[in-house]
Amino acid sequence: MNKPLGKAHEARLTRHRAQGKIHAKAVQGRFNTARWVMVWLTQIVFYGLCWLNWDSADGRRQAVLFDIPGQKLYVFDLILWPQDALILAFVLIIAATALFLVTALAGRLFCGFACPQTVYTSIFTWIEARIEGDHLARRKLDASPSHPRKLLRKAVKHTLWSIVAGWTAITFVGYFTPIRELLPALAQLNISPWETFWLIFYAVFTYVQAGLAREAVCQHMCPYSRFQGVMFDPATRNVAYDRRRGEPRGQKQQDGKCIDCAICVQVCPTGIDIRDGLQYQCINCGLCIDACDQVMDRIGAARGLIRFASEHELSAAAYNPPWYSRPRVLIYSILGVIFCTLAAWTLHERPELRLDILRDRGALLRETPDGLIENAYTLKLINFAERPREFAISVTGVPGAEIVGTHRFSADPGSLRTLSLTVAAPADTTLSGIQPLYFKVQAEDDPSVHIREKSSFALPGLR
Ligand code: SF4
Ligand code: SF4
């Protein structure tokens, strides 16, 4: 059982939680360093990747671009089409499986170190601390009546937040409209309605989520925090307080190692007390570990009173079973391997061309003066290859059927080529009515790259 808190201490905690807005005390340590490493890594990738150009077979373009009008997703040399939705689905499934696996092994690591909410809250809080001071100064400033200095500081802070939120929105939209085109268009206020909408929406979203809502998002809005528990088992390592070592709390000789300083609570960005046990508000950021380790160093006790530990490790047995003996971890690992293999296979087996055939709906057939029957078609051919290609097209299925005019054409890399074709066949064939007709498209430089699609040919004698 927890020892009852002292009155002064209880009042301090109540005050800390009742601020409405949590101003966490800054702390140094390995988990804080890891958090900032992740902030830098994720933001270098996010803010930087859209500026990277790539030399591809179809010229120099943005390396990563969601080209919505062109219905293409460029990822360096890879071009994905709507027909490749299965690959994108696999990517999402693999990401979800990886998240489940990490959660089963080490709790909400993603929340504490890589979730955009955590990352942007860290950036916005860092700006706030530069302008308004440490957690005590910020609390004091919030509680003070309005005065010019307070208003000036708040104005500077909100201006800087708005700049970061605005630039984040520009970067986000820059993955859909090439950012080198977006910026000049924005400067001339010459952007489309959807670009305007997403710029405003994403800027406001970032500003509100990271600047104003902060930990409330983790506590009340994030669905992941509510169902994460189903991915845990007694061997899942979470940030946890070692009750056996810490209790009873106090500073007397006979007490446990927790001196009840509450620094672990003061540094917590979600304002919880990890000594109350596992809570859905805990994002596993490890800052309370950094804080408590410093306290342990000061009192000459071993570190790790708060640490990443499983229920098993904190029990009297102090033993965690190996990962391969845990059904949950095994299932997530096997699923991950299966989906990675399927995704790689799907990518490898991706056809290099695709053909859709539409019959001319205006006239089913046409008889020419020289005794031929003609049918008109529209062919849509996608050249998935990363290089321009020459193709030859032929038809089979109806005796004597031939393409009128040229049956050779070229297609740019990663492009959709639309062709209007006429097929003619002798009228004196024994066949009549609707007959199957097969189109074959073959790459001139590689006969193994070909596709055959069925359509139909209308001959006289239709009923
Ligand atoms: S920081 Fe450590 S010693 Fe201080 S209250 Fe928290 S658990 Fe106890
Ligand atoms: S309890 Fe510790 S690990 Fe959990 S959110 Fe608070 S500081 Fe982070």
XYZ file of C-alpha atoms and ligand atoms in Angstrom:
479
model
C 0.000 0.000 0.000
C 1.165 3.529 -0.705
C 2.080 5.598 2.252
C -0.322 8.617 2.530
C 1.180 11.765 1.069
C 2.216 14.612 3.307
C -0.128 17.626 3.290
C 2.382 19.980 1.669
C 3.301 17.428 -0.907
C -0.314 16.623 -1.678
C -1.065 20.320 -2.091
C 1.906 20.630 -4.473
C 0.667 17.751 -6.607
C -2.892 19.025 -6.635
C -1.641 22.446 -7.702
C 0.489 20.877 -10.413
C -2.467 18.965 -11.850
C -5.058 21.688 -11.400
C -3.230 24.288 -13.448
C -5.444 23.535 -16.410
C -2.315 23.591 -18.483
C 0.622 21.430 -17.508
C 3.991 23.136 -17.406
C 6.373 20.234 -16.985
C 9.758 20.753 -15.415
C 12.648 20.298 -17.864
C 14.865 17.297 -17.244
C 18.099 16.040 -18.756
C 18.963 12.403 -19.245
C 19.177 9.570 -21.742
C 15.437 9.395 -22.495
C 15.205 13.145 -22.984
C 18.179 12.918 -25.349
C 16.529 10.032 -27.216
C 13.331 12.081 -27.545
C 15.208 15.004 -29.077
C 17.145 12.730 -31.393
C 13.781 11.473 -32.656
C 12.460 15.042 -32.975
C 15.462 15.970 -35.130
C 15.367 12.791 -37.205
C 11.637 12.916 -37.958
C 11.647 16.632 -38.698
C 14.753 16.541 -40.905
C 12.975 13.875 -42.953
C 9.597 15.650 -42.964
C 10.807 19.197 -43.666
C 13.677 18.114 -45.910
C 12.391 15.296 -48.099
C 10.046 17.472 -50.145
C 13.049 19.585 -51.245
C 14.915 16.596 -52.598
C 14.880 16.330 -56.380
C 15.413 13.077 -58.209
C 16.794 12.299 -61.651
C 14.447 9.755 -63.135
C 13.958 8.400 -66.649
C 11.224 10.981 -67.266
C 13.372 13.900 -66.116
C 14.146 15.704 -62.869
C 11.269 15.799 -60.415
C 10.502 15.901 -56.692
C 11.683 12.620 -55.160
C 8.531 12.027 -53.096
C 5.314 13.418 -54.521
C 1.643 12.470 -54.363
C 0.541 13.630 -57.811
C -3.233 13.558 -57.338
C -4.232 14.992 -60.769
C -1.851 12.521 -62.474
C -3.000 9.695 -60.142
C 0.606 8.754 -59.332
C 2.709 8.448 -56.225
C 6.399 9.033 -56.821
C 8.816 7.553 -54.302
C 12.279 8.059 -55.766
C 12.419 5.662 -58.753
C 9.226 3.899 -57.849
C 5.976 5.110 -59.432
C 2.765 3.766 -57.946
C -0.600 3.950 -59.682
C -4.121 3.497 -58.336
C -3.788 -0.080 -59.627
C -1.005 -0.559 -57.041
C -3.362 0.070 -54.128
C -2.582 -3.439 -52.872
C 1.066 -2.462 -52.277
C -0.014 0.620 -50.321
C -2.425 -1.547 -48.340
C 0.449 -3.888 -47.488
C 2.584 -0.936 -46.366
C -0.189 0.196 -44.018
C -0.712 -3.330 -42.673
C 3.045 -3.753 -42.104
C 3.177 -0.401 -40.264
C 0.234 -1.424 -38.064
C 1.787 -4.839 -37.347
C 5.119 -3.195 -36.464
C 3.279 -0.834 -34.105
C 1.521 -3.770 -32.434
C 4.823 -5.651 -32.103
C 6.646 -2.687 -30.576
C 3.706 -2.113 -28.226
C 3.708 -5.754 -27.113
C 7.455 -5.545 -26.433
C 7.836 -2.068 -24.956
C 4.445 -0.407 -24.532
C 3.712 2.971 -26.082
C 7.219 3.675 -27.351
C 5.777 5.196 -30.516
C 3.726 7.674 -28.450
C 6.682 8.792 -26.380
C 9.234 9.173 -29.139
C 7.825 9.274 -32.661
C 4.155 10.315 -32.561
C 3.708 13.673 -34.364
C 1.676 14.916 -31.391
C 4.619 14.294 -29.046
C 7.177 15.647 -31.490
C 5.329 18.911 -32.205
C 4.386 19.400 -28.572
C 8.113 19.128 -27.735
C 8.952 21.774 -30.352
C 6.182 24.142 -29.244
C 7.064 23.698 -25.554
C 10.720 24.366 -26.333
C 9.742 27.664 -27.985
C 7.523 28.503 -25.008
C 10.360 27.872 -22.562
C 12.713 30.140 -24.579
C 10.188 33.009 -24.433
C 8.513 32.588 -21.049
C 11.151 30.807 -18.986
C 11.151 27.536 -17.059
C 8.058 25.756 -15.727
C 7.847 27.909 -12.593
C 8.211 31.160 -14.530
C 5.565 30.006 -17.015
C 3.148 29.095 -14.252
C 3.740 32.454 -12.588
C 3.265 34.309 -15.849
C -0.024 32.499 -16.534
C -1.324 33.367 -13.074
C -0.255 37.014 -13.226
C -2.684 39.761 -14.307
C -2.374 41.126 -17.819
C 0.425 43.616 -18.205
C 2.369 44.813 -21.259
C 5.347 42.491 -20.622
C 3.090 39.473 -20.293
C 1.168 40.400 -23.434
C 4.383 40.959 -25.363
C 5.772 37.560 -24.366
C 2.530 35.810 -25.235
C 2.384 37.648 -28.570
C 5.958 36.636 -29.455
C 5.271 33.024 -28.469
C 2.069 32.776 -30.496
C 3.747 34.433 -33.474
C 6.575 31.884 -33.415
C 4.070 29.044 -32.995
C 2.125 30.375 -35.990
C 5.295 30.483 -38.103
C 6.137 26.865 -37.248
C 2.519 25.767 -37.841
C 2.422 27.673 -41.152
C 5.678 26.187 -42.385
C 4.521 22.719 -41.347
C 1.353 23.213 -43.414
C 3.357 24.429 -46.441
C 5.612 21.375 -46.139
C 2.617 19.044 -45.905
C 0.970 20.500 -49.012
C 4.409 20.456 -50.685
C 4.134 16.671 -50.848
C 1.050 17.042 -53.081
C 2.019 20.110 -55.105
C 5.750 20.303 -55.919
C 7.063 22.605 -53.204
C 9.239 24.555 -55.617
C 6.058 25.482 -57.512
C 3.916 25.937 -54.404
C 6.057 28.634 -52.778
C 6.103 31.096 -55.715
C 2.385 30.450 -56.286
C 1.730 31.149 -52.613
C 3.768 34.351 -52.747
C 1.576 35.516 -55.644
C -1.597 34.271 -53.901
C -2.176 32.085 -56.922
C -3.063 28.768 -55.306
C -6.026 26.488 -55.907
C -8.988 26.238 -53.508
C -7.949 22.804 -52.235
C -4.380 23.994 -51.607
C -5.792 26.975 -49.707
C -8.051 24.700 -47.666
C -5.289 22.262 -46.706
C -2.794 25.028 -45.901
C -5.241 26.680 -43.519
C -6.527 23.408 -42.089
C -3.085 21.912 -41.432
C -1.672 25.142 -39.975
C -4.620 25.552 -37.580
C -4.529 21.837 -36.747
C -0.810 21.952 -35.845
C -1.184 25.161 -33.856
C -4.165 23.911 -31.826
C -2.903 20.358 -31.289
C 0.705 21.137 -30.390
C 0.351 24.588 -28.868
C -2.990 24.607 -27.095
C -4.279 21.050 -26.637
C -0.932 19.286 -26.012
C -1.262 16.458 -23.471
C -5.073 16.666 -23.643
C -4.795 14.995 -27.053
C -2.973 12.020 -25.492
C -5.327 11.919 -22.531
C -8.727 12.412 -24.139
C -8.552 12.256 -27.931
C -6.078 9.542 -28.870
C -7.886 6.230 -29.559
C -4.606 4.307 -29.409
C -4.243 5.015 -25.692
C -7.614 3.346 -25.092
C -6.964 0.060 -26.838
C -3.218 -0.301 -26.291
C -3.961 -2.442 -23.235
C -5.136 -5.330 -25.395
C -1.621 -5.564 -26.861
C 0.037 -5.811 -23.476
C 0.819 -8.969 -21.570
C 2.587 -9.400 -18.225
C 5.935 -9.500 -20.043
C 5.440 -6.145 -21.829
C 8.012 -3.631 -20.656
C 6.531 -0.267 -19.730
C 7.747 2.673 -17.748
C 6.993 1.432 -14.236
C 7.684 2.252 -10.630
C 9.345 -0.502 -8.596
C 6.992 -0.561 -5.644
C 8.969 -3.318 -3.905
C 12.044 -1.100 -3.829
C 10.330 2.245 -3.345
C 7.773 1.627 -0.600
C 7.172 2.762 2.028
C 7.958 6.241 0.775
C 9.853 8.611 2.963
C 13.266 9.803 4.001
C 13.760 7.796 7.172
C 16.271 4.992 7.527
C 13.618 2.266 7.495
C 11.770 3.673 4.458
C 12.049 2.459 0.869
C 14.110 4.216 -1.791
C 11.361 6.634 -2.902
C 11.991 9.842 -0.978
C 8.640 11.210 -2.162
C 10.200 14.245 -3.833
C 7.538 14.173 -6.637
C 10.065 15.280 -9.237
C 8.895 12.368 -11.402
C 5.433 13.980 -11.409
C 6.736 17.469 -12.118
C 8.594 16.376 -15.252
C 5.705 14.320 -16.622
C 4.276 15.972 -19.765
C 0.863 14.404 -19.078
C 0.897 15.315 -15.401
C 0.455 11.829 -13.951
C 2.147 10.052 -11.063
C 3.706 6.853 -12.364
C 3.774 5.539 -8.792
C -0.004 5.081 -9.075
C 0.656 2.249 -11.537
C 0.165 1.825 -15.276
C -2.171 4.511 -16.621
C -3.556 5.059 -20.114
C -2.310 8.670 -19.999
C 1.321 7.515 -19.793
C 3.032 7.919 -23.168
C 6.150 5.980 -22.132
C 8.422 8.965 -22.733
C 10.790 7.943 -19.940
C 11.259 11.490 -18.587
C 10.268 10.329 -15.102
C 13.043 7.723 -15.371
C 15.578 10.473 -16.128
C 14.290 12.510 -13.181
C 14.266 9.637 -10.709
C 17.705 8.392 -11.793
C 19.095 11.828 -10.905
C 17.424 11.633 -7.501
C 18.854 8.149 -6.939
C 22.322 9.435 -7.900
C 21.964 12.233 -5.370
C 20.978 9.926 -2.501
C 23.583 7.326 -3.488
C 21.060 4.609 -4.382
C 21.036 2.377 -7.434
C 19.256 3.808 -10.492
C 16.093 2.221 -11.848
C 13.499 2.842 -9.152
C 11.435 3.902 -12.170
C 12.457 1.976 -15.260
C 11.242 0.057 -18.287
C 10.102 -3.157 -16.652
C 7.403 -5.759 -17.080
C 4.947 -7.024 -14.488
C 7.023 -10.209 -14.323
C 10.229 -8.277 -13.647
C 8.592 -6.223 -10.918
C 7.160 -9.313 -9.232
C 9.010 -11.468 -6.731
C 10.140 -13.753 -9.598
C 11.960 -10.829 -11.288
C 12.130 -12.831 -14.511
C 10.888 -12.016 -17.999
C 10.254 -14.871 -20.436
C 12.149 -14.580 -23.761
C 10.253 -12.904 -26.614
C 9.972 -16.107 -28.667
C 8.012 -17.815 -25.910
C 5.336 -15.106 -25.954
C 2.415 -16.018 -28.288
C 1.456 -12.393 -28.899
C 4.967 -11.372 -29.933
C 5.350 -14.488 -32.080
C 2.049 -13.877 -33.885
C 2.891 -10.218 -34.627
C 6.389 -11.228 -35.814
C 5.071 -13.970 -38.109
C 2.376 -11.649 -39.500
C 5.034 -8.987 -40.115
C 7.240 -11.440 -42.045
C 4.255 -12.722 -44.073
C 3.074 -9.230 -45.049
C 6.621 -8.054 -45.885
C 7.055 -11.112 -48.135
C 3.687 -10.536 -49.802
C 4.475 -6.850 -50.364
C 7.901 -7.651 -51.865
C 6.376 -10.355 -54.086
C 3.566 -8.051 -55.246
C 6.097 -5.331 -56.056
C 8.338 -7.759 -57.918
C 5.478 -9.264 -59.900
C 3.993 -5.892 -60.750
C 3.193 -5.923 -64.497
C 5.184 -3.532 -66.636
C 2.123 -2.598 -68.627
C -1.616 -2.577 -68.275
C -4.286 -2.392 -70.954
C -7.925 -1.302 -70.773
C -10.097 -1.529 -73.881
C -13.272 0.458 -74.426
C -15.507 -0.116 -77.411
C -16.748 2.906 -79.327
C -20.268 3.342 -78.037
C -21.373 5.554 -80.940
C -21.491 2.964 -83.721
C -21.244 -0.773 -83.116
C -19.963 -1.521 -86.621
C -19.419 0.172 -89.966
C -19.402 -1.395 -93.433
C -16.867 0.038 -95.870
C -17.409 0.251 -99.684
C -14.692 -2.407 -100.187
C -16.617 -5.025 -98.161
C -14.928 -4.730 -94.785
C -16.541 -4.488 -91.357
C -14.913 -1.950 -89.019
C -15.192 -1.622 -85.231
C -13.687 1.299 -83.310
C -11.954 1.059 -79.931
C -10.219 3.262 -77.383
C -7.185 1.640 -75.784
C -5.726 2.921 -72.519
C -2.255 1.590 -72.001
C -0.142 2.303 -68.924
C 3.604 1.920 -69.327
C 4.741 1.220 -65.749
C 8.387 0.964 -66.847
C 10.888 3.641 -65.871
C 11.874 4.164 -69.529
C 10.119 5.099 -72.752
C 9.023 2.121 -74.787
C 7.926 1.208 -78.297
C 4.999 -1.180 -78.485
C 3.452 -3.294 -81.255
C -0.215 -4.125 -81.166
C -2.009 -7.025 -82.892
C -5.454 -8.662 -82.854
C -6.594 -12.281 -83.039
C -9.856 -14.170 -82.658
C -11.724 -13.050 -85.791
C -10.455 -14.477 -89.120
C -8.801 -11.810 -91.261
C -9.122 -9.089 -88.590
C -6.412 -6.406 -88.779
C -5.693 -3.034 -87.336
C -6.290 -0.209 -89.744
C -3.294 2.086 -89.991
C -0.287 1.999 -87.734
C -0.008 -0.719 -85.140
C 3.154 0.667 -83.512
C 3.289 3.401 -80.908
C 5.491 4.725 -78.150
C 4.743 5.474 -74.490
C 6.636 7.638 -72.043
C 7.914 6.167 -68.765
C 5.216 5.847 -66.124
C 2.585 7.253 -68.455
C -0.925 6.554 -69.629
C -1.264 6.464 -73.398
C -4.736 6.678 -74.923
C -5.140 5.356 -78.495
C -8.081 5.365 -80.867
C -7.951 2.270 -83.069
C -10.022 0.773 -85.811
C -10.082 -2.971 -86.480
C -11.327 -4.243 -89.833
C -12.406 -7.766 -90.833
C -13.865 -9.185 -94.086
C -17.645 -9.137 -94.159
C -17.851 -12.548 -95.870
C -16.659 -14.500 -92.828
C -18.830 -17.403 -91.680
C -19.128 -15.724 -88.299
C -21.850 -13.283 -87.338
C -22.976 -11.241 -84.373
C -20.663 -10.414 -81.436
C -17.395 -12.363 -81.553
C -14.503 -12.369 -79.083
C -11.491 -10.351 -80.194
C -8.103 -10.422 -78.449
C -5.702 -7.484 -78.372
C -2.031 -8.197 -77.768
C 0.416 -5.410 -76.901
C 4.092 -6.292 -76.849
C 7.198 -4.246 -76.052
C 9.528 -4.042 -79.058
C 12.665 -4.218 -76.933
C 11.544 -7.144 -74.750
C 9.036 -9.738 -76.042
C 8.527 -11.022 -72.488
C 6.779 -7.726 -71.710
C 3.360 -8.209 -73.239
C -0.293 -8.209 -72.333
C -3.356 -9.832 -73.927
C -6.848 -8.538 -73.259
C -10.207 -9.743 -74.468
C -12.745 -7.478 -76.156
C -15.429 -8.094 -78.785
C -15.983 -7.530 -82.490
C -19.424 -6.852 -83.944
C -20.243 -8.481 -87.289
C -23.455 -8.242 -89.270
C -26.255 -10.554 -88.157
C -26.805 -8.998 -84.739
C -30.060 -9.836 -83.113
S 11.457 10.892 -8.469
Fe 11.878 8.858 -7.623
S 12.241 9.282 -5.482
Fe 11.231 11.097 -6.258
S 9.049 10.716 -5.910
Fe 9.497 9.979 -7.931
S 9.890 7.812 -7.639
Fe 10.087 8.761 -5.621
S 4.615 8.769 -16.305
Fe 6.744 8.961 -17.020
S 6.808 7.865 -18.937
Fe 4.662 8.206 -18.446
S 4.170 10.085 -19.520
Fe 4.753 10.669 -17.445
S 6.938 11.097 -17.577
Fe 6.394 9.997 -19.444
